[in-house]
GROMACS .gro file of C-alpha atoms in nm:
model
  357
    1MET     CA    1  10.704  10.630   9.153
    2THR     CA    2  10.606  10.903   9.402
    3ASP     CA    3  10.445  10.645   9.631
    4ARG     CA    4  10.756  10.426   9.614
    5LYS     CA    5  10.979  10.724   9.689
    6SER     CA    6  10.759  10.815   9.987
    7LYS     CA    7  10.785  10.461  10.124
    8MET     CA    8  11.162  10.459  10.088
    9LEU     CA    9  11.187  10.795  10.266
   10GLN     CA   10  10.969  10.660  10.547
   11LEU     CA   11  11.184  10.350  10.577
   12ALA     CA   12  11.501  10.562  10.585
   13LEU     CA   13  11.350  10.779  10.859
   14ILE     CA   14  11.248  10.474  11.062
   15LEU     CA   15  11.594  10.314  11.034
   16ALA     CA   16  11.770  10.641  11.123
   17THR     CA   17  11.542  10.682  11.425
   18ALA     CA   18  11.603  10.318  11.522
   19LEU     CA   19  11.980  10.369  11.508
   20ALA     CA   20  11.958  10.685  11.717
   21GLY     CA   21  11.743  10.504  11.973
   22ALA     CA   22  11.977  10.204  11.983
   23LEU     CA   23  12.286  10.419  12.038
   24ALA     CA   24  12.111  10.622  12.306
   25ALA     CA   25  11.998  10.304  12.482
   26ARG     CA   26  12.350  10.167  12.467
   27ALA     CA   27  12.491  10.489  12.613
   28MET     CA   28  12.239  10.465  12.900
   29GLY     CA   29  12.331  10.102  12.969
   30TRP     CA   30  11.995   9.951  12.866
   31PRO     CA   31  11.969   9.574  12.829
   32ILE     CA   32  11.968   9.452  12.465
   33PRO     CA   33  12.002   9.816  12.353
   34PHE     CA   34  11.990   9.757  11.978
   35LEU     CA   35  11.657   9.578  12.017
   36LEU     CA   36  11.491   9.782  12.292
   37GLY     CA   37  11.631  10.121  12.194
   38SER     CA   38  11.521  10.089  11.832
   39LEU     CA   39  11.180   9.953  11.940
   40VAL     CA   40  11.104  10.242  12.175
   41ALA     CA   41  11.232  10.513  11.939
   42THR     CA   42  11.044  10.387  11.634
   43ALA     CA   43  10.728  10.326  11.840
   44ILE     CA   44  10.726  10.695  11.937
   45LEU     CA   45  10.790  10.797  11.576
   46SER     CA   46  10.521  10.570  11.428
   47LEU     CA   47  10.260  10.681  11.683
   48THR     CA   48  10.342  11.045  11.613
   49ILE     CA   49  10.309  11.001  11.237
   50PHE     CA   50   9.987  10.800  11.273
   51THR     CA   51   9.832  11.060  11.506
   52ARG     CA   52   9.910  11.345  11.266
   53THR     CA   53   9.836  11.179  10.932
   54GLY     CA   54   9.611  10.883  11.012
   55ASN     CA   55   9.842  10.659  10.808
   56PRO     CA   56  10.069  10.380  10.939
   57VAL     CA   57  10.438  10.400  10.857
   58PHE     CA   58  10.587  10.173  10.593
   59PHE     CA   59  10.809   9.885  10.695
   60PRO     CA   60  10.856   9.589  10.457
   61ARG     CA   61  10.781   9.252  10.613
   62SER     CA   62  11.045   9.094  10.389
   63LEU     CA   63  11.317   9.304  10.553
   64ARG     CA   64  11.213   9.190  10.901
   65GLU     CA   65  11.202   8.824  10.791
   66LEU     CA   66  11.544   8.844  10.628
   67PHE     CA   67  11.710   8.971  10.944
   68ILE     CA   68  11.524   8.723  11.163
   69ALA     CA   69  11.674   8.462  10.930
   70VAL     CA   70  12.017   8.612  10.997
   71ILE     CA   71  11.956   8.579  11.372
   72GLY     CA   72  11.840   8.219  11.322
   73THR     CA   73  12.157   8.144  11.127
   74MET     CA   74  12.382   8.281  11.400
   75ILE     CA   75  12.189   8.110  11.680
   76GLY     CA   76  12.227   7.785  11.487
   77THR     CA   77  12.604   7.816  11.531
   78THR     CA   78  12.559   7.758  11.905
   79PHE     CA   79  12.420   7.407  11.849
   80THR     CA   80  12.646   7.124  11.961
   81PRO     CA   81  12.582   6.751  12.006
   82ASP     CA   82  12.590   6.823  12.381
   83VAL     CA   83  12.242   6.973  12.343
   84LEU     CA   84  12.112   6.618  12.282
   85SER     CA   85  12.226   6.522  12.632
   86MET     CA   86  11.958   6.760  12.760
   87LEU     CA   87  11.673   6.540  12.632
   88PRO     CA   88  11.591   6.400  12.980
   89THR     CA   89  11.574   6.757  13.109
   90LEU     CA   90  11.351   6.859  12.820
   91ALA     CA   91  11.115   6.573  12.902
   92VAL     CA   92  11.057   6.733  13.243
   93THR     CA   93  11.047   7.098  13.139
   94LEU     CA   94  10.823   7.046  12.836
   95CYS     CA   95  10.571   6.859  13.051
   96ALA     CA   96  10.578   7.156  13.287
   97MET     CA   97  10.528   7.381  12.984
   98MET     CA   98  10.195   7.213  12.917
   99GLY     CA   99  10.082   7.299  13.268
  100PHE     CA  100  10.208   7.654  13.220
  101VAL     CA  101  10.003   7.699  12.903
  102VAL     CA  102   9.684   7.580  13.074
  103LEU     CA  103   9.737   7.806  13.378
  104ALA     CA  104   9.829   8.107  13.163
  105GLN     CA  105   9.531   8.054  12.932
  106ALA     CA  106   9.285   8.033  13.223
  107SER     CA  107   9.433   8.333  13.406
  108ASN     CA  108   9.448   8.552  13.097
  109TYR     CA  109   9.093   8.460  12.994
  110THR     CA  110   8.970   8.581  13.334
  111ILE     CA  111   9.164   8.907  13.297
  112PHE     CA  112   9.042   8.987  12.945
  113HIS     CA  113   8.682   8.874  12.997
  114HIS     CA  114   8.609   9.007  13.345
  115LEU     CA  115   8.855   9.297  13.378
  116GLY     CA  116   8.873   9.402  13.013
  117GLY     CA  117   8.510   9.328  12.927
  118TYR     CA  118   8.598   9.148  12.604
  119ASP     CA  119   8.348   8.897  12.464
  120ARG     CA  120   8.422   8.530  12.527
  121ALA     CA  121   8.573   8.454  12.186
  122THR     CA  122   8.801   8.759  12.193
  123SER     CA  123   8.898   8.688  12.554
  124PHE     CA  124   8.979   8.323  12.484
  125TYR     CA  125   9.205   8.389  12.185
  126ALA     CA  126   9.364   8.699  12.338
  127ALA     CA  127   9.452   8.479  12.637
  128MET     CA  128   9.662   8.237  12.429
  129PRO     CA  129  10.023   8.259  12.554
  130GLY     CA  130  10.169   8.220  12.205
  131GLY     CA  131  10.093   8.199  11.834
  132LEU     CA  132  10.004   8.555  11.734
  133ILE     CA  133   9.905   8.480  11.374
  134GLU     CA  134   9.718   8.161  11.464
  135ALA     CA  135   9.536   8.329  11.756
  136VAL     CA  136   9.412   8.614  11.537
  137GLU     CA  137   9.297   8.382  11.258
  138MET     CA  138   9.124   8.135  11.490
  139GLY     CA  139   8.968   8.422  11.683
  140ARG     CA  140   8.835   8.573  11.360
  141LYS     CA  141   8.664   8.246  11.268
  142ALA     CA  142   8.513   8.224  11.617
  143GLY     CA  143   8.366   8.574  11.586
  144GLY     CA  144   8.626   8.758  11.794
  145ASP     CA  145   8.744   9.116  11.739
  146VAL     CA  146   9.041   9.088  11.501
  147GLU     CA  147   9.187   9.433  11.576
  148THR     CA  148   9.170   9.374  11.951
  149LEU     CA  149   9.335   9.033  11.915
  150SER     CA  150   9.613   9.174  11.698
  151ILE     CA  151   9.685   9.460  11.936
  152GLN     CA  152   9.667   9.247  12.249
  153HIS     CA  153   9.909   8.983  12.123
  154PHE     CA  154  10.148   9.244  11.988
  155VAL     CA  155  10.139   9.417  12.328
  156ARG     CA  156  10.210   9.082  12.500
  157ILE     CA  157  10.524   9.026  12.297
  158VAL     CA  158  10.652   9.382  12.335
  159LEU     CA  159  10.588   9.396  12.712
  160VAL     CA  160  10.768   9.065  12.772
  161ILE     CA  161  11.063   9.184  12.564
  162LEU     CA  162  11.079   9.507  12.766
  163ILE     CA  163  11.008   9.368  13.114
  164VAL     CA  164  11.222   9.053  13.128
  165PRO     CA  165  11.561   9.219  13.055
  166MET     CA  166  11.474   9.506  13.292
  167LEU     CA  167  11.386   9.256  13.565
  168PHE     CA  168  11.724   9.088  13.532
  169LEU     CA  169  11.893   9.428  13.543
  170VAL     CA  170  11.704   9.537  13.857
  171VAL     CA  171  11.711   9.207  14.046
  172THR     CA  172  12.054   9.073  13.955
  173GLY     CA  173  12.232   9.383  13.831
  174GLU     CA  174  12.315   9.184  13.517
  175THR     CA  175  12.298   9.380  13.193
  176VAL     CA  176  12.139   9.176  12.916
  177GLY     CA  177  12.260   9.215  12.558
  178SER     CA  178  12.540   9.378  12.369
  179ALA     CA  179  12.582   9.632  12.648
  180ALA     CA  180  12.722   9.338  12.843
  181ASN     CA  181  12.964   9.260  12.559
  182GLN     CA  182  12.784   8.938  12.467
  183SER     CA  183  12.856   8.804  12.121
  184LEU     CA  184  12.827   8.497  11.903
  185GLU     CA  185  13.176   8.551  11.766
  186LYS     CA  186  13.415   8.262  11.833
  187GLY     CA  187  13.700   8.477  11.711
  188PRO     CA  188  13.762   8.765  11.469
  189SER     CA  189  13.519   8.727  11.180
  190ASP     CA  190  13.620   8.772  10.818
  191TRP     CA  191  13.451   8.793  10.478
  192ARG     CA  192  13.388   8.416  10.477
  193ASP     CA  193  13.163   8.442  10.783
  194TRP     CA  194  12.966   8.721  10.618
  195ALA     CA  195  12.942   8.521  10.295
  196LEU     CA  196  12.818   8.210  10.478
  197VAL     CA  197  12.550   8.408  10.661
  198ALA     CA  198  12.449   8.576  10.334
  199ALA     CA  199  12.407   8.234  10.171
  200ILE     CA  200  12.253   8.033  10.456
  201ALA     CA  201  11.999   8.291  10.582
  202PRO     CA  202  11.789   8.321  10.261
  203ILE     CA  203  11.819   7.946  10.183
  204GLY     CA  204  11.711   7.857  10.536
  205LEU     CA  205  11.430   8.111  10.518
  206GLY     CA  206  11.305   7.949  10.198
  207ILE     CA  207  11.328   7.599  10.347
  208GLY     CA  208  11.139   7.712  10.657
  209LYS     CA  209  10.856   7.861  10.453
  210VAL     CA  210  10.826   7.570  10.212
  211SER     CA  211  10.826   7.326  10.506
  212ARG     CA  212  10.568   7.544  10.684
  213LEU     CA  213  10.770   7.533  11.003
  214PRO     CA  214  10.646   7.735  11.300
  215ALA     CA  215  10.845   8.059  11.327
  216ALA     CA  216  10.982   7.970  10.983
  217PRO     CA  217  11.209   8.276  10.931
  218LEU     CA  218  11.397   8.185  11.250
  219LEU     CA  219  11.372   7.806  11.262
  220GLY     CA  220  11.457   7.729  10.899
  221PRO     CA  221  11.802   7.896  10.904
  222LEU     CA  222  11.863   7.779  11.262
  223VAL     CA  223  11.811   7.412  11.178
  224LEU     CA  224  12.008   7.436  10.852
  225THR     CA  225  12.304   7.601  11.027
  226ALA     CA  226  12.292   7.352  11.316
  227ILE     CA  227  12.304   7.058  11.072
  228LEU     CA  228  12.592   7.204  10.870
  229GLN     CA  229  12.785   7.304  11.183
  230SER     CA  230  12.739   6.964  11.350
  231ALA     CA  231  12.845   6.783  11.034
  232GLY     CA  232  13.164   6.988  11.019
  233ALA     CA  233  13.070   7.136  10.682
  234ILE     CA  234  13.107   7.488  10.814
  235ASP     CA  235  13.270   7.663  11.109
  236LEU     CA  236  13.071   7.983  11.129
  237GLY     CA  237  13.131   8.267  11.373
  238GLY     CA  238  12.855   8.524  11.413
  239PRO     CA  239  12.985   8.876  11.335
  240ALA     CA  240  12.887   9.102  11.628
  241VAL     CA  241  12.807   9.396  11.400
  242LEU     CA  242  12.564   9.182  11.202
  243LEU     CA  243  12.391   9.060  11.519
  244ASN     CA  244  12.348   9.419  11.639
  245LEU     CA  245  12.215   9.525  11.299
  246SER     CA  246  11.967   9.237  11.303
  247GLN     CA  247  11.842   9.336  11.648
  248LEU     CA  248  11.803   9.694  11.529
  249ILE     CA  249  11.593   9.589  11.227
  250VAL     CA  250  11.372   9.357  11.434
  251GLY     CA  251  11.322   9.629  11.697
  252ALA     CA  252  11.236   9.887  11.431
  253SER     CA  253  10.984   9.652  11.269
  254LEU     CA  254  10.811   9.601  11.604
  255GLY     CA  255  10.806   9.973  11.678
  256ALA     CA  256  10.659  10.052  11.337
  257GLN     CA  257  10.360   9.830  11.415
  258PHE     CA  258  10.245  10.058  11.695
  259ALA     CA  259  10.083  10.282  11.432
  260LYS     CA  260   9.788  10.051  11.370
  261THR     CA  261   9.541  10.179  11.626
  262THR     CA  262   9.438  10.490  11.819
  263PRO     CA  263   9.652  10.598  12.117
  264ARG     CA  264   9.351  10.556  12.348
  265ARG     CA  265   9.289  10.197  12.240
  266LEU     CA  266   9.658  10.120  12.257
  267LEU     CA  267   9.678  10.253  12.615
  268SER     CA  268   9.383  10.034  12.713
  269ALA     CA  269   9.551   9.728  12.555
  270LEU     CA  270   9.878   9.814  12.729
  271ALA     CA  271   9.707   9.835  13.069
  272LEU     CA  272   9.535   9.498  13.027
  273GLY     CA  273   9.849   9.354  12.872
  274PHE     CA  274  10.059   9.465  13.168
  275VAL     CA  275   9.827   9.285  13.411
  276SER     CA  276   9.823   8.975  13.188
  277VAL     CA  277  10.202   8.969  13.145
  278ALA     CA  278  10.261   9.029  13.517
  279VAL     CA  279  10.040   8.732  13.608
  280THR     CA  280  10.192   8.512  13.336
  281LEU     CA  281  10.548   8.596  13.442
  282ALA     CA  282  10.454   8.522  13.802
  283ILE     CA  283  10.337   8.175  13.695
  284ALA     CA  284  10.655   8.129  13.490
  285SER     CA  285  10.870   8.238  13.786
  286GLY     CA  286  10.694   7.996  14.020
  287LEU     CA  287  10.749   7.706  13.782
  288ALA     CA  288  11.112   7.808  13.731
  289LEU     CA  289  11.171   7.809  14.108
  290ILE     CA  290  11.021   7.460  14.137
  291LEU     CA  291  11.190   7.312  13.829
  292ARG     CA  292  11.541   7.429  13.917
  293GLN     CA  293  11.528   7.181  14.207
  294PHE     CA  294  11.490   6.893  13.960
  295VAL     CA  295  11.677   6.992  13.641
  296PRO     CA  296  12.032   7.125  13.578
  297LEU     CA  297  11.913   7.463  13.453
  298SER     CA  298  11.939   7.800  13.624
  299PHE     CA  299  11.639   8.005  13.731
  300GLN     CA  300  11.724   8.265  13.465
  301THR     CA  301  11.733   8.007  13.185
  302LEU     CA  302  11.405   7.852  13.298
  303LEU     CA  303  11.234   8.190  13.329
  304ILE     CA  304  11.324   8.305  12.978
  305SER     CA  305  11.225   7.958  12.849
  306PHE     CA  306  10.874   8.004  12.991
  307ALA     CA  307  10.829   8.380  12.942
  308PRO     CA  308  10.566   8.424  12.664
  309GLY     CA  309  10.762   8.656  12.436
  310GLY     CA  310  10.868   8.620  12.074
  311VAL     CA  311  11.090   8.323  11.987
  312THR     CA  312  11.351   8.545  11.823
  313GLU     CA  313  11.370   8.801  12.100
  314MET     CA  314  11.375   8.551  12.387
  315SER     CA  315  11.652   8.359  12.210
  316LEU     CA  316  11.854   8.680  12.197
  317ILE     CA  317  11.802   8.728  12.571
  318ALA     CA  318  11.916   8.368  12.625
  319LEU     CA  319  12.233   8.439  12.429
  320SER     CA  320  12.301   8.745  12.642
  321LEU     CA  321  12.272   8.544  12.963
  322GLY     CA  322  12.501   8.269  12.840
  323ALA     CA  323  12.213   8.020  12.818
  324SER     CA  324  12.170   7.796  12.516
  325PRO     CA  325  11.955   7.984  12.262
  326VAL     CA  326  11.877   7.649  12.097
  327LEU     CA  327  11.742   7.512  12.424
  328VAL     CA  328  11.534   7.824  12.487
  329SER     CA  329  11.404   7.824  12.129
  330THR     CA  330  11.292   7.463  12.172
  331HIS     CA  331  11.080   7.560  12.473
  332HIS     CA  332  10.921   7.854  12.294
  333LEU     CA  333  10.843   7.659  11.980
  334PHE     CA  334  10.683   7.385  12.192
  335ARG     CA  335  10.483   7.650  12.382
  336ILE     CA  336  10.347   7.794  12.059
  337LEU     CA  337  10.264   7.454  11.907
  338PHE     CA  338  10.096   7.328  12.224
  339THR     CA  339   9.903   7.653  12.272
  340VAL     CA  340   9.772   7.647  11.916
  341GLY     CA  341   9.692   7.276  11.945
  342VAL     CA  342   9.490   7.321  12.265
  343ALA     CA  343   9.305   7.618  12.119
  344GLY     CA  344   9.232   7.418  11.805
  345LEU     CA  345   9.073   7.140  12.009
  346LEU     CA  346   8.844   7.391  12.177
  347PHE     CA  347   8.777   7.592  11.860
  348LYS     CA  348   8.450   7.432  11.750
  349ARG     CA  349   8.293   7.437  12.093
  350LEU     CA  350   8.379   7.800  12.154
  351GLY     CA  351   8.304   7.914  11.801
  352ASN     CA  352   7.955   7.765  11.807
  353ASP     CA  353   7.866   7.897  12.153
  354PRO     CA  354   7.597   8.162  12.105
  355SER     CA  355   7.704   8.335  12.423
  356ASP     CA  356   8.031   8.434  12.259
  357THR     CA  357   7.872   8.724  12.076
   0.00000   0.00000   0.00000
């Protein structure tokens, strides 16, 4: 009982810190303040607790998954049959995505192996521009350093989430997120909207897991909502308060994961990660500049479609910029699937190479 009480107190402290960070970020005009503010505040808290006690803070995975499912449900409301008219565009951009994955993989491998000094197996799987869980598991089987892989991929996701909105703010002066009054609400929401989200999110989450979909907590509810919305079975508006709360929970869950390594090792991973993300975003920007000449998508939409961040977080950025979150999610899911597929094809060769150790 004491252990359970301690965990609940830790969770309460994390959520209170996340809320304080989110409100502070909003007051300062940060992009996606409920996500970034809570992430930064809880990262500082979790590192402080870990440094003093040697123990990571408690944050239930189920809570994070539930609120990712809520985000998936609300993003699903943006799906319209018009999205299907974008199939010719997707044919072009998804082909370009394959080239992006190859270029990013090669560039990142060079960075981690030659600059970071990682062994070949660790470098190869740390270089994957997507698929955190798959990269760590495949890297483990190939003899890579599991802790290094976990930290490096976590750092990749966090840095992209932090850098991309800030870039838009600096370059375009456009504030990304709820600070810019972006919302999924089609009109004033009522109890029926809340009830629909409360019903669809857990059902969609369950469907996603049973179906073993990639990014199941997001994709399961997203697809279910899109089907129901397109069929006219529901007319769901996303309550703004619920979207902000979901961002806060996701940000807090990311921040809590900082307390899984030593500050020195984390700083080293952040330095390498910054170089890797900078190079990867440069490749993504170059492709976006080229592709916008051939497809009816803006540079901003293309950039966030190629940026190697988390599917959930990049979809939120897409929403904030007025881009189709469904379209952006499609690109990120394809990136993850293609990345894992390519790595799987090379797995045996790399795993059996004696020079990897």
